mmCIF file of C-alpha atoms and ligand atoms in Angstrom:
data_model
loop_
_atom_site.group_PDB
_atom_site.id
_atom_site.type_symbol
_atom_site.label_atom_id
_atom_site.label_comp_id
_atom_site.label_asym_id
_atom_site.label_seq_id
_atom_site.Cartn_x
_atom_site.Cartn_y
_atom_site.Cartn_z
ATOM 1 C CA MET A 53 -0.682 -31.085 29.014
ATOM 2 C CA LYS A 54 -0.545 -29.768 25.466
ATOM 3 C CA LYS A 55 2.162 -27.116 24.998
ATOM 4 C CA TYR A 56 1.678 -24.099 22.765
ATOM 5 C CA ASN A 57 4.987 -22.842 21.442
ATOM 6 C CA PHE A 58 5.194 -19.031 21.170
ATOM 7 C CA ASN A 59 9.000 -18.898 21.240
ATOM 8 C CA ALA A 60 10.537 -15.977 19.344
ATOM 9 C CA GLY A 61 13.371 -18.045 17.890
ATOM 10 C CA PRO A 62 14.379 -20.776 17.524
ATOM 11 C CA CYS A 63 10.710 -21.350 17.148
ATOM 12 C CA ILE A 64 7.810 -23.606 16.310
ATOM 13 C CA LEU A 65 8.061 -25.874 13.283
ATOM 14 C CA ASP A 66 5.322 -28.137 12.053
ATOM 15 C CA ARG A 67 5.532 -31.487 13.829
ATOM 16 C CA SER A 68 5.832 -33.347 10.521
ATOM 17 C CA VAL A 69 8.984 -31.344 9.707
ATOM 18 C CA ILE A 70 10.545 -32.347 13.028
ATOM 19 C CA GLU A 71 9.570 -35.984 12.543
ATOM 20 C CA LYS A 72 11.003 -36.153 9.031
ATOM 21 C CA THR A 73 14.240 -34.592 10.275
ATOM 22 C CA ALA A 74 14.412 -37.119 13.101
ATOM 23 C CA GLN A 75 13.874 -39.920 10.603
ATOM 24 C CA ALA A 76 16.628 -38.603 8.302
ATOM 25 C CA ILE A 77 19.026 -38.490 11.232
ATOM 26 C CA LEU A 78 18.255 -42.114 12.045
ATOM 27 C CA ASP A 79 18.210 -43.442 8.509
ATOM 28 C CA PHE A 80 18.437 -41.087 5.559
ATOM 29 C CA ASN A 81 16.341 -42.099 2.549
ATOM 30 C CA GLY A 82 16.591 -45.745 3.553
ATOM 31 C CA ILE A 83 20.334 -45.897 2.792
ATOM 32 C CA GLY A 84 21.097 -47.377 6.205
ATOM 33 C CA LEU A 85 23.139 -44.346 7.289
ATOM 34 C CA SER A 86 22.326 -41.134 9.090
ATOM 35 C CA LEU A 87 22.145 -37.784 7.285
ATOM 36 C CA ALA A 88 24.682 -36.706 9.903
ATOM 37 C CA GLU A 89 27.323 -39.169 8.722
ATOM 38 C CA ILE A 90 27.361 -38.929 4.940
ATOM 39 C CA SER A 91 29.282 -36.630 2.614
ATOM 40 C CA HIS A 92 27.611 -33.390 1.636
ATOM 41 C CA ARG A 93 28.948 -34.096 -1.843
ATOM 42 C CA SER A 94 27.341 -37.513 -2.061
ATOM 43 C CA LYS A 95 24.640 -38.350 -4.577
ATOM 44 C CA ASP A 96 22.296 -38.672 -1.626
ATOM 45 C CA PHE A 97 22.749 -35.152 -0.260
ATOM 46 C CA GLN A 98 23.137 -33.060 -3.422
ATOM 47 C CA PRO A 99 19.429 -33.457 -4.308
ATOM 48 C CA VAL A 100 18.550 -31.998 -0.881
ATOM 49 C CA MET A 101 20.440 -28.788 -1.645
ATOM 50 C CA ASP A 102 19.087 -28.667 -5.190
ATOM 51 C CA GLU A 103 15.475 -29.129 -4.152
ATOM 52 C CA ALA A 104 15.741 -26.651 -1.282
ATOM 53 C CA GLU A 105 17.058 -23.987 -3.683
ATOM 54 C CA ALA A 106 14.422 -24.795 -6.247
ATOM 55 C CA LEU A 107 11.614 -24.596 -3.689
ATOM 56 C CA VAL A 108 12.800 -21.212 -2.394
ATOM 57 C CA LYS A 109 12.745 -19.974 -5.990
ATOM 58 C CA GLU A 110 9.312 -21.417 -6.558
ATOM 59 C CA LEU A 111 7.712 -20.230 -3.311
ATOM 60 C CA LEU A 112 9.079 -16.687 -3.542
ATOM 61 C CA ASP A 113 8.859 -16.517 -7.322
ATOM 62 C CA VAL A 114 12.545 -15.605 -7.531
ATOM 63 C CA PRO A 115 13.354 -14.159 -10.966
ATOM 64 C CA GLU A 116 16.242 -15.171 -13.252
ATOM 65 C CA GLY A 117 19.619 -13.787 -12.275
ATOM 66 C CA TYR A 118 19.309 -14.517 -8.557
ATOM 67 C CA LYS A 119 21.046 -17.219 -6.587
ATOM 68 C CA VAL A 120 19.760 -18.888 -3.418
ATOM 69 C CA LEU A 121 22.457 -19.735 -0.855
ATOM 70 C CA PHE A 122 22.431 -21.752 2.363
ATOM 71 C CA LEU A 123 25.402 -20.759 4.527
ATOM 72 C CA GLY A 124 26.490 -20.836 8.143
ATOM 73 C CA GLY A 125 27.048 -17.833 10.370
ATOM 74 C CA GLY A 126 23.494 -16.677 11.028
ATOM 75 C CA ALA A 127 21.946 -13.369 10.040
ATOM 76 C CA SER A 128 24.587 -11.734 12.238
ATOM 77 C CA LEU A 129 27.337 -12.688 9.798
ATOM 78 C CA GLU A 130 25.322 -11.141 6.969
ATOM 79 C CA PHE A 131 25.466 -7.818 8.845
ATOM 80 C CA CYS A 132 29.150 -7.904 7.890
ATOM 81 C CA MET A 133 28.996 -9.763 4.554
ATOM 82 C CA VAL A 134 26.491 -7.307 3.098
ATOM 83 C CA PRO A 135 28.760 -4.244 3.412
ATOM 84 C CA TYR A 136 31.823 -6.334 2.566
ATOM 85 C CA ASN A 137 30.253 -7.243 -0.760
ATOM 86 C CA PHE A 138 28.153 -4.168 -1.601
ATOM 87 C CA LEU A 139 29.449 -1.065 0.202
ATOM 88 C CA ASN A 140 31.977 1.049 -1.667
ATOM 89 C CA LYS A 141 31.534 4.454 -0.042
ATOM 90 C CA LYS A 142 28.154 5.002 1.499
ATOM 91 C CA ALA A 143 25.065 3.019 2.494
ATOM 92 C CA ALA A 144 21.706 4.007 3.978
ATOM 93 C CA TYR A 145 20.048 2.151 6.856
ATOM 94 C CA LEU A 146 16.604 2.418 8.427
ATOM 95 C CA ASN A 147 16.999 2.081 12.182
ATOM 96 C CA THR A 148 14.045 0.112 13.508
ATOM 97 C CA GLY A 149 15.654 -1.709 16.408
ATOM 98 C CA VAL A 150 18.447 -3.798 17.847
ATOM 99 C CA TRP A 151 19.017 -5.904 14.731
ATOM 100 C CA ALA A 152 19.062 -2.882 12.436
ATOM 101 C CA LYS A 153 21.566 -1.207 14.760
ATOM 102 C CA LYS A 154 23.804 -4.243 14.764
ATOM 103 C CA ALA A 155 23.726 -4.249 10.968
ATOM 104 C CA MET A 156 24.663 -0.539 10.936
ATOM 105 C CA LYS A 157 27.540 -1.111 13.333
ATOM 106 C CA GLU A 158 29.152 -3.601 10.949
ATOM 107 C CA ALA A 159 28.540 -1.410 7.897
ATOM 108 C CA LYS A 160 30.420 1.445 9.575
ATOM 109 C CA LEU A 161 33.568 -0.685 9.367
ATOM 110 C CA PHE A 162 33.379 -0.379 5.587
ATOM 111 C CA GLY A 163 32.183 3.129 4.791
ATOM 112 C CA GLU A 164 29.813 5.940 5.597
ATOM 113 C CA VAL A 165 26.444 4.939 6.995
ATOM 114 C CA VAL A 166 23.482 7.262 6.653
ATOM 115 C CA GLU A 167 20.669 6.596 9.111
ATOM 116 C CA VAL A 168 17.631 7.663 7.071
ATOM 117 C CA ALA A 169 15.307 7.548 10.082
ATOM 118 C CA SER A 170 15.053 6.024 13.526
ATOM 119 C CA SER A 171 12.374 5.318 16.095
ATOM 120 C CA ALA A 172 14.951 4.760 18.862
ATOM 121 C CA ASP A 173 13.588 7.694 20.910
ATOM 122 C CA ALA A 174 10.255 5.871 21.203
ATOM 123 C CA ASN A 175 11.888 2.513 21.982
ATOM 124 C CA TYR A 176 11.151 1.432 18.399
ATOM 125 C CA THR A 177 7.384 1.324 18.897
ATOM 126 C CA PHE A 178 6.685 2.413 15.328
ATOM 127 C CA ILE A 179 8.178 2.280 11.845
ATOM 128 C CA PRO A 180 9.479 5.734 10.828
ATOM 129 C CA LYS A 181 7.683 7.209 7.804
ATOM 130 C CA GLY A 182 8.364 10.028 5.395
ATOM 131 C CA TRP A 183 12.111 9.557 5.093
ATOM 132 C CA THR A 184 14.140 9.736 1.914
ATOM 133 C CA VAL A 185 17.194 7.805 0.788
ATOM 134 C CA PRO A 186 20.130 9.734 -0.705
ATOM 135 C CA GLU A 187 20.517 8.753 -4.352
ATOM 136 C CA ASP A 188 24.278 8.317 -4.154
ATOM 137 C CA VAL A 189 24.320 5.377 -1.717
ATOM 138 C CA ASP A 190 25.461 1.919 -2.751
ATOM 139 C CA TYR A 191 22.383 0.381 -1.157
ATOM 140 C CA PHE A 192 19.567 0.895 1.325
ATOM 141 C CA HIS A 193 19.153 -1.660 4.130
ATOM 142 C CA PHE A 194 16.122 -2.356 6.292
ATOM 143 C CA THR A 195 14.771 -5.019 8.652
ATOM 144 C CA SER A 196 11.329 -6.154 7.510
ATOM 145 C CA ASN A 197 10.209 -7.550 10.860
ATOM 146 C CA ASN A 198 11.515 -6.322 14.180
ATOM 147 C CA THR A 199 11.367 -9.494 16.209
ATOM 148 C CA ILE A 200 11.988 -7.833 19.571
ATOM 149 C CA TYR A 201 9.551 -4.900 19.310
ATOM 150 C CA GLY A 202 6.820 -6.420 17.161
ATOM 151 C CA THR A 203 6.812 -3.935 14.303
ATOM 152 C CA GLU A 204 6.800 -5.008 10.676
ATOM 153 C CA ILE A 205 7.070 -3.602 7.169
ATOM 154 C CA ARG A 206 4.846 -5.856 5.091
ATOM 155 C CA HIS A 207 5.575 -4.370 1.702
ATOM 156 C CA ASP A 208 8.481 -3.923 -0.677
ATOM 157 C CA PHE A 209 9.967 -0.461 -1.182
ATOM 158 C CA ASP A 210 10.161 1.134 -4.607
ATOM 159 C CA LEU A 211 13.470 2.969 -4.479
ATOM 160 C CA LYS A 212 15.997 4.285 -6.981
ATOM 161 C CA VAL A 213 18.876 2.617 -5.117
ATOM 162 C CA PRO A 214 19.584 -1.101 -4.612
ATOM 163 C CA VAL A 215 17.744 -2.540 -1.612
ATOM 164 C CA VAL A 216 18.976 -5.110 0.929
ATOM 165 C CA CYS A 217 16.694 -6.642 3.540
ATOM 166 C CA ASP A 218 17.104 -8.641 6.730
ATOM 167 C CA MET A 219 14.000 -10.851 6.530
ATOM 168 C CA SER A 220 15.081 -13.211 9.315
ATOM 169 C CA SER A 221 11.788 -13.266 11.123
ATOM 170 C CA ASP A 222 9.171 -12.914 8.398
ATOM 171 C CA ILE A 223 10.566 -14.493 5.242
ATOM 172 C CA PHE A 224 8.013 -16.898 3.688
ATOM 173 C CA SER A 225 5.158 -15.222 5.560
ATOM 174 C CA ARG A 226 4.021 -13.238 2.522
ATOM 175 C CA PRO A 227 4.681 -12.962 -1.209
ATOM 176 C CA VAL A 228 7.739 -10.763 -1.880
ATOM 177 C CA ASP A 229 8.746 -9.018 -5.094
ATOM 178 C CA VAL A 230 12.330 -10.274 -5.089
ATOM 179 C CA SER A 231 13.170 -8.150 -8.158
ATOM 180 C CA LYS A 232 13.061 -5.094 -5.883
ATOM 181 C CA TYR A 233 16.102 -6.335 -3.918
ATOM 182 C CA ILE A 234 19.749 -7.092 -4.585
ATOM 183 C CA CYS A 235 19.972 -9.187 -1.439
ATOM 184 C CA ILE A 236 17.557 -10.748 1.028
ATOM 185 C CA TYR A 237 18.894 -12.699 3.986
ATOM 186 C CA GLY A 238 17.721 -14.358 7.152
ATOM 187 C CA GLY A 239 18.784 -16.647 9.955
ATOM 188 C CA ALA A 240 16.684 -19.784 9.420
ATOM 189 C CA GLN A 241 15.561 -20.387 12.981
ATOM 190 C CA LYS A 242 12.550 -18.070 12.848
ATOM 191 C CA ASN A 243 10.520 -19.162 9.881
ATOM 192 C CA LEU A 244 12.489 -21.651 7.848
ATOM 193 C CA SER A 245 14.410 -24.252 9.825
ATOM 194 C CA MET A 246 16.312 -24.970 13.004
ATOM 195 C CA ALA A 247 19.313 -22.808 13.923
ATOM 196 C CA GLY A 248 22.542 -23.290 12.012
ATOM 197 C CA VAL A 249 21.759 -22.183 8.488
ATOM 198 C CA THR A 250 21.279 -18.771 6.902
ATOM 199 C CA ILE A 251 19.314 -18.186 3.722
ATOM 200 C CA ILE A 252 20.566 -15.609 1.242
ATOM 201 C CA ILE A 253 18.941 -14.622 -2.013
ATOM 202 C CA VAL A 254 21.404 -12.549 -3.982
ATOM 203 C CA LYS A 255 21.298 -10.842 -7.353
ATOM 204 C CA GLU A 256 24.300 -12.075 -9.286
ATOM 205 C CA ASP A 257 25.047 -8.933 -11.265
ATOM 206 C CA ALA A 258 25.097 -6.867 -8.059
ATOM 207 C CA LEU A 259 28.262 -8.711 -7.041
ATOM 208 C CA GLY A 260 31.842 -7.784 -7.891
ATOM 209 C CA HIS A 261 31.460 -4.002 -7.785
ATOM 210 C CA VAL A 262 33.415 -3.205 -4.619
ATOM 211 C CA GLU A 263 37.051 -2.249 -4.815
ATOM 212 C CA ARG A 264 38.295 -4.052 -1.705
ATOM 213 C CA GLN A 265 39.552 -7.611 -1.505
ATOM 214 C CA ILE A 266 37.086 -9.948 0.143
ATOM 215 C CA PRO A 267 38.181 -12.978 2.192
ATOM 216 C CA THR A 268 37.122 -16.112 0.339
ATOM 217 C CA MET A 269 34.504 -17.304 2.826
ATOM 218 C CA LEU A 270 32.917 -13.839 3.093
ATOM 219 C CA ASP A 271 32.666 -13.334 -0.645
ATOM 220 C CA TYR A 272 29.191 -14.184 -1.921
ATOM 221 C CA ARG A 273 30.749 -15.065 -5.302
ATOM 222 C CA THR A 274 32.550 -18.021 -3.714
ATOM 223 C CA HIS A 275 29.268 -19.534 -2.627
ATOM 224 C CA VAL A 276 27.397 -18.604 -5.805
ATOM 225 C CA GLU A 277 30.063 -20.413 -7.849
ATOM 226 C CA LYS A 278 30.078 -23.479 -5.612
ATOM 227 C CA GLY A 279 26.339 -23.742 -5.058
ATOM 228 C CA SER A 280 26.667 -23.326 -1.260
ATOM 229 C CA MET A 281 29.159 -26.233 -1.262
ATOM 230 C CA PHE A 282 32.480 -24.365 -1.046
ATOM 231 C CA ASN A 283 32.880 -25.893 2.385
ATOM 232 C CA THR A 284 30.728 -28.320 4.342
ATOM 233 C CA PRO A 285 27.246 -26.836 4.678
ATOM 234 C CA PRO A 286 25.104 -27.384 7.785
ATOM 235 C CA VAL A 287 23.415 -30.443 6.316
ATOM 236 C CA VAL A 288 20.832 -31.154 9.008
ATOM 237 C CA PRO A 289 19.421 -27.587 9.153
ATOM 238 C CA VAL A 290 19.407 -27.528 5.334
ATOM 239 C CA TYR A 291 17.433 -30.751 5.364
ATOM 240 C CA THR A 292 14.964 -29.336 7.902
ATOM 241 C CA ALA A 293 14.614 -26.267 5.677
ATOM 242 C CA LEU A 294 13.827 -28.552 2.749
ATOM 243 C CA GLU A 295 11.135 -30.384 4.710
ATOM 244 C CA ASN A 296 9.666 -27.078 5.844
ATOM 245 C CA LEU A 297 9.684 -25.701 2.296
ATOM 246 C CA ARG A 298 7.876 -28.841 1.133
ATOM 247 C CA TRP A 299 5.394 -28.363 3.962
ATOM 248 C CA MET A 300 4.779 -24.709 3.062
ATOM 249 C CA LYS A 301 4.247 -25.642 -0.568
ATOM 250 C CA ALA A 302 1.816 -28.415 0.331
ATOM 251 C CA GLN A 303 -0.126 -25.993 2.535
ATOM 252 C CA GLY A 304 -0.626 -23.588 -0.360
ATOM 253 C CA GLY A 305 2.579 -21.548 -0.438
ATOM 254 C CA VAL A 306 3.373 -18.083 0.895
ATOM 255 C CA LYS A 307 -0.027 -16.618 -0.006
ATOM 256 C CA GLU A 308 -1.617 -19.164 2.304
ATOM 257 C CA MET A 309 1.072 -18.516 4.943
ATOM 258 C CA GLU A 310 0.108 -14.839 4.770
ATOM 259 C CA ARG A 311 -3.596 -15.583 5.044
ATOM 260 C CA ARG A 312 -2.975 -17.680 8.133
ATOM 261 C CA ALA A 313 -0.651 -15.088 9.679
ATOM 262 C CA LEU A 314 -3.283 -12.379 9.290
ATOM 263 C CA GLU A 315 -5.980 -14.653 10.706
ATOM 264 C CA ARG A 316 -3.902 -15.596 13.751
ATOM 265 C CA ALA A 317 -2.764 -12.040 14.415
ATOM 266 C CA LYS A 318 -6.348 -10.762 14.298
ATOM 267 C CA ILE A 319 -7.449 -13.302 16.881
ATOM 268 C CA VAL A 320 -4.763 -12.222 19.352
ATOM 269 C CA TYR A 321 -4.724 -8.455 18.668
ATOM 270 C CA ASP A 322 -8.526 -8.287 18.947
ATOM 271 C CA GLU A 323 -8.254 -9.746 22.420
ATOM 272 C CA ILE A 324 -5.354 -7.468 23.405
ATOM 273 C CA ASP A 325 -7.503 -4.491 22.361
ATOM 274 C CA ARG A 326 -10.650 -5.779 24.082
ATOM 275 C CA ASN A 327 -9.236 -7.090 27.358
ATOM 276 C CA LYS A 328 -9.123 -4.493 30.142
ATOM 277 C CA LEU A 329 -5.884 -5.934 31.549
ATOM 278 C CA PHE A 330 -3.709 -5.589 28.444
ATOM 279 C CA ARG A 331 -2.616 -3.175 25.762
ATOM 280 C CA GLY A 332 -0.475 -3.500 22.635
ATOM 281 C CA THR A 333 2.941 -1.830 22.644
ATOM 282 C CA VAL A 334 3.303 -0.598 19.062
ATOM 283 C CA ALA A 335 1.524 1.731 16.622
ATOM 284 C CA GLU A 336 -1.461 -0.165 15.231
ATOM 285 C CA GLU A 337 -0.558 0.294 11.567
ATOM 286 C CA ASP A 338 2.928 -1.136 12.183
ATOM 287 C CA ARG A 339 1.922 -4.193 14.197
ATOM 288 C CA SER A 340 3.824 -7.321 13.294
ATOM 289 C CA VAL A 341 1.838 -10.425 12.425
ATOM 290 C CA MET A 342 4.812 -12.560 13.465
ATOM 291 C CA ASN A 343 5.702 -11.196 16.923
ATOM 292 C CA LEU A 344 2.692 -9.876 18.817
ATOM 293 C CA CYS A 345 3.840 -7.711 21.732
ATOM 294 C CA PHE A 346 1.660 -6.561 24.606
ATOM 295 C CA VAL A 347 1.936 -5.434 28.225
ATOM 296 C CA MET A 348 -0.349 -5.123 31.260
ATOM 297 C CA ASN A 349 -2.303 -1.881 31.342
ATOM 298 C CA ASP A 350 -0.796 0.558 33.861
ATOM 299 C CA GLU A 351 -3.426 -0.106 36.556
ATOM 300 C CA TYR A 352 -2.637 -3.831 36.408
ATOM 301 C CA LYS A 353 1.150 -3.600 36.154
ATOM 302 C CA GLU A 354 1.720 -5.648 39.291
ATOM 303 C CA LEU A 355 -0.074 -8.638 37.703
ATOM 304 C CA GLU A 356 2.614 -9.174 35.083
ATOM 305 C CA LYS A 357 4.364 -12.041 36.783
ATOM 306 C CA ASP A 358 1.050 -13.609 37.806
ATOM 307 C CA PHE A 359 -0.156 -13.651 34.226
ATOM 308 C CA LEU A 360 3.075 -15.185 33.026
ATOM 309 C CA ASP A 361 2.765 -17.951 35.644
ATOM 310 C CA PHE A 362 -0.904 -18.412 34.794
ATOM 311 C CA ALA A 363 -0.210 -18.682 31.066
ATOM 312 C CA THR A 364 2.651 -21.108 31.713
ATOM 313 C CA SER A 365 0.354 -23.264 33.847
ATOM 314 C CA LYS A 366 -2.030 -23.444 30.867
ATOM 315 C CA GLY A 367 0.693 -24.713 28.527
ATOM 316 C CA MET A 368 1.815 -21.428 26.926
ATOM 317 C CA VAL A 369 5.552 -21.473 26.223
ATOM 318 C CA GLY A 370 7.768 -18.505 25.371
ATOM 319 C CA VAL A 371 5.275 -15.661 25.923
ATOM 320 C CA LYS A 372 7.589 -13.557 28.069
ATOM 321 C CA GLY A 373 8.500 -10.352 26.253
ATOM 322 C CA HIS A 374 12.057 -9.422 25.393
ATOM 323 C CA ARG A 375 13.781 -7.680 28.313
ATOM 324 C CA SER A 376 14.021 -4.411 26.380
ATOM 325 C CA VAL A 377 10.225 -4.235 25.964
ATOM 326 C CA GLY A 378 8.943 -6.218 28.945
ATOM 327 C CA GLY A 379 5.467 -7.681 29.125
ATOM 328 C CA PHE A 380 4.612 -10.403 26.673
ATOM 329 C CA ARG A 381 5.372 -11.493 23.158
ATOM 330 C CA ALA A 382 3.387 -14.142 21.338
ATOM 331 C CA SER A 383 5.411 -15.200 18.331
ATOM 332 C CA CYS A 384 3.207 -16.596 15.602
ATOM 333 C CA TYR A 385 5.465 -17.895 12.873
ATOM 334 C CA ASN A 386 4.222 -19.983 9.957
ATOM 335 C CA ALA A 387 3.677 -23.188 11.920
ATOM 336 C CA GLN A 388 1.718 -21.464 14.684
ATOM 337 C CA THR A 389 -1.889 -22.640 14.805
ATOM 338 C CA VAL A 390 -5.217 -20.897 15.185
ATOM 339 C CA GLU A 391 -5.799 -23.371 18.015
ATOM 340 C CA GLY A 392 -2.679 -22.058 19.790
ATOM 341 C CA CYS A 393 -3.826 -18.457 19.388
ATOM 342 C CA LYS A 394 -7.304 -19.315 20.661
ATOM 343 C CA ALA A 395 -5.751 -21.064 23.659
ATOM 344 C CA LEU A 396 -3.770 -17.912 24.449
ATOM 345 C CA VAL A 397 -6.893 -15.763 24.100
ATOM 346 C CA ALA A 398 -8.827 -18.118 26.395
ATOM 347 C CA CYS A 399 -6.031 -17.759 28.908
ATOM 348 C CA MET A 400 -6.201 -13.948 28.746
ATOM 349 C CA GLN A 401 -9.983 -14.041 29.191
ATOM 350 C CA GLU A 402 -9.838 -16.409 32.111
ATOM 351 C CA PHE A 403 -7.202 -14.271 33.799
ATOM 352 C CA GLU A 404 -9.334 -11.163 33.242
ATOM 353 C CA LYS A 405 -12.259 -12.831 35.053
ATOM 354 C CA LEU A 406 -10.027 -13.489 38.049
ATOM 355 C CA HIS A 407 -9.257 -9.784 38.387
HETATM 356 C C1 LIG B 683 17.183 -13.281 15.255
HETATM 357 C C2 LIG B 683 17.461 -12.178 14.299
HETATM 358 C C3 LIG B 683 18.751 -11.904 13.831
HETATM 359 C C4 LIG B 683 19.968 -12.676 14.299
HETATM 360 O O1 LIG B 683 19.982 -13.906 13.726
HETATM 361 P P1 LIG B 683 21.184 -14.945 14.008
HETATM 362 O O2 LIG B 683 20.894 -15.997 12.991
HETATM 363 O O3 LIG B 683 21.052 -15.390 15.414
HETATM 364 O O4 LIG B 683 22.467 -14.234 13.765
HETATM 365 C C5 LIG B 683 18.902 -10.892 12.909
HETATM 366 N N1 LIG B 683 17.854 -10.172 12.481
HETATM 367 C C6 LIG B 683 16.603 -10.396 12.911
HETATM 368 C C7 LIG B 683 15.477 -9.591 12.386
HETATM 369 C C8 LIG B 683 16.368 -11.403 13.843
HETATM 370 O O5 LIG B 683 15.113 -11.637 14.275
#
């Protein structure tokens, strides 16, 4: 039976990206050796890093003065590296969920953290509006897509202070005005690659302004200077990222990724809104087009497990919601297909007929 992958992360990648990675692990570029057993400083690997950086710059239209890094540690390490490198006294954070809170927790180790707004009281079912950022903060941090709750901020903020964004789960799903940020970061396993690599886009002249000493590995300047090669980078995930970047470019770039995301999300949200068994969990205007969250309507609550079993029997994978929200979550990252979304909708309709 055909499987439809709705996993929240690590997540679906286009089959061709997986196949090219598999090939490179068996025999990289026809050199008779595996990508896994050659030096990251070899003439064979350096072009991988160079092209991956160049494609990120091209796809996101990254302006001069920014550096693209591929490091280990995941987005979770950036929660600490961001304040280490940018926080002198005070930073502002928008609290939109678990990941935002984890980022705030690390920042508090380095200075004062102002929470500009929070939707915690409503279990993060909407994006707070109408807040202001104090003008004396070193930076403002937000999470563009809240993977667990299915809310998303699909625009760039125009603020007087430097902006930092955790784009782990929606980077490359829309055009971004990178000039509005000093730092964008993301764990790769949601829209870029397999787990093991983190992407960071950092503005070079925003670095070097904190007073504290920074351990070498946690200092962005180390990696800027060494082109992500200060130590051994995660070569296989970087290679998968490269193949995925090539794939995105060939498909038409981030504008096309956005068009597809909106098309897929409409197919599924329309059904959530129409079907008597289900309802969406978040404010309509804040609905994520990456992680589509829904639950059984109250009168059908007891059918939750049945629907999950039913969907699984039809080939749906990873549609169980996060434990803090319950219900269901259909993650529709860049490689998700309209066919997959239609299969999920068919499943919801069939289940409705049974009840
Ligand atoms: C998954 C996720 C993280 C954590 O990423 P790791 O790479 O596992 O550390 C952080 N932020 C967001 C928005 C996420 O979705």
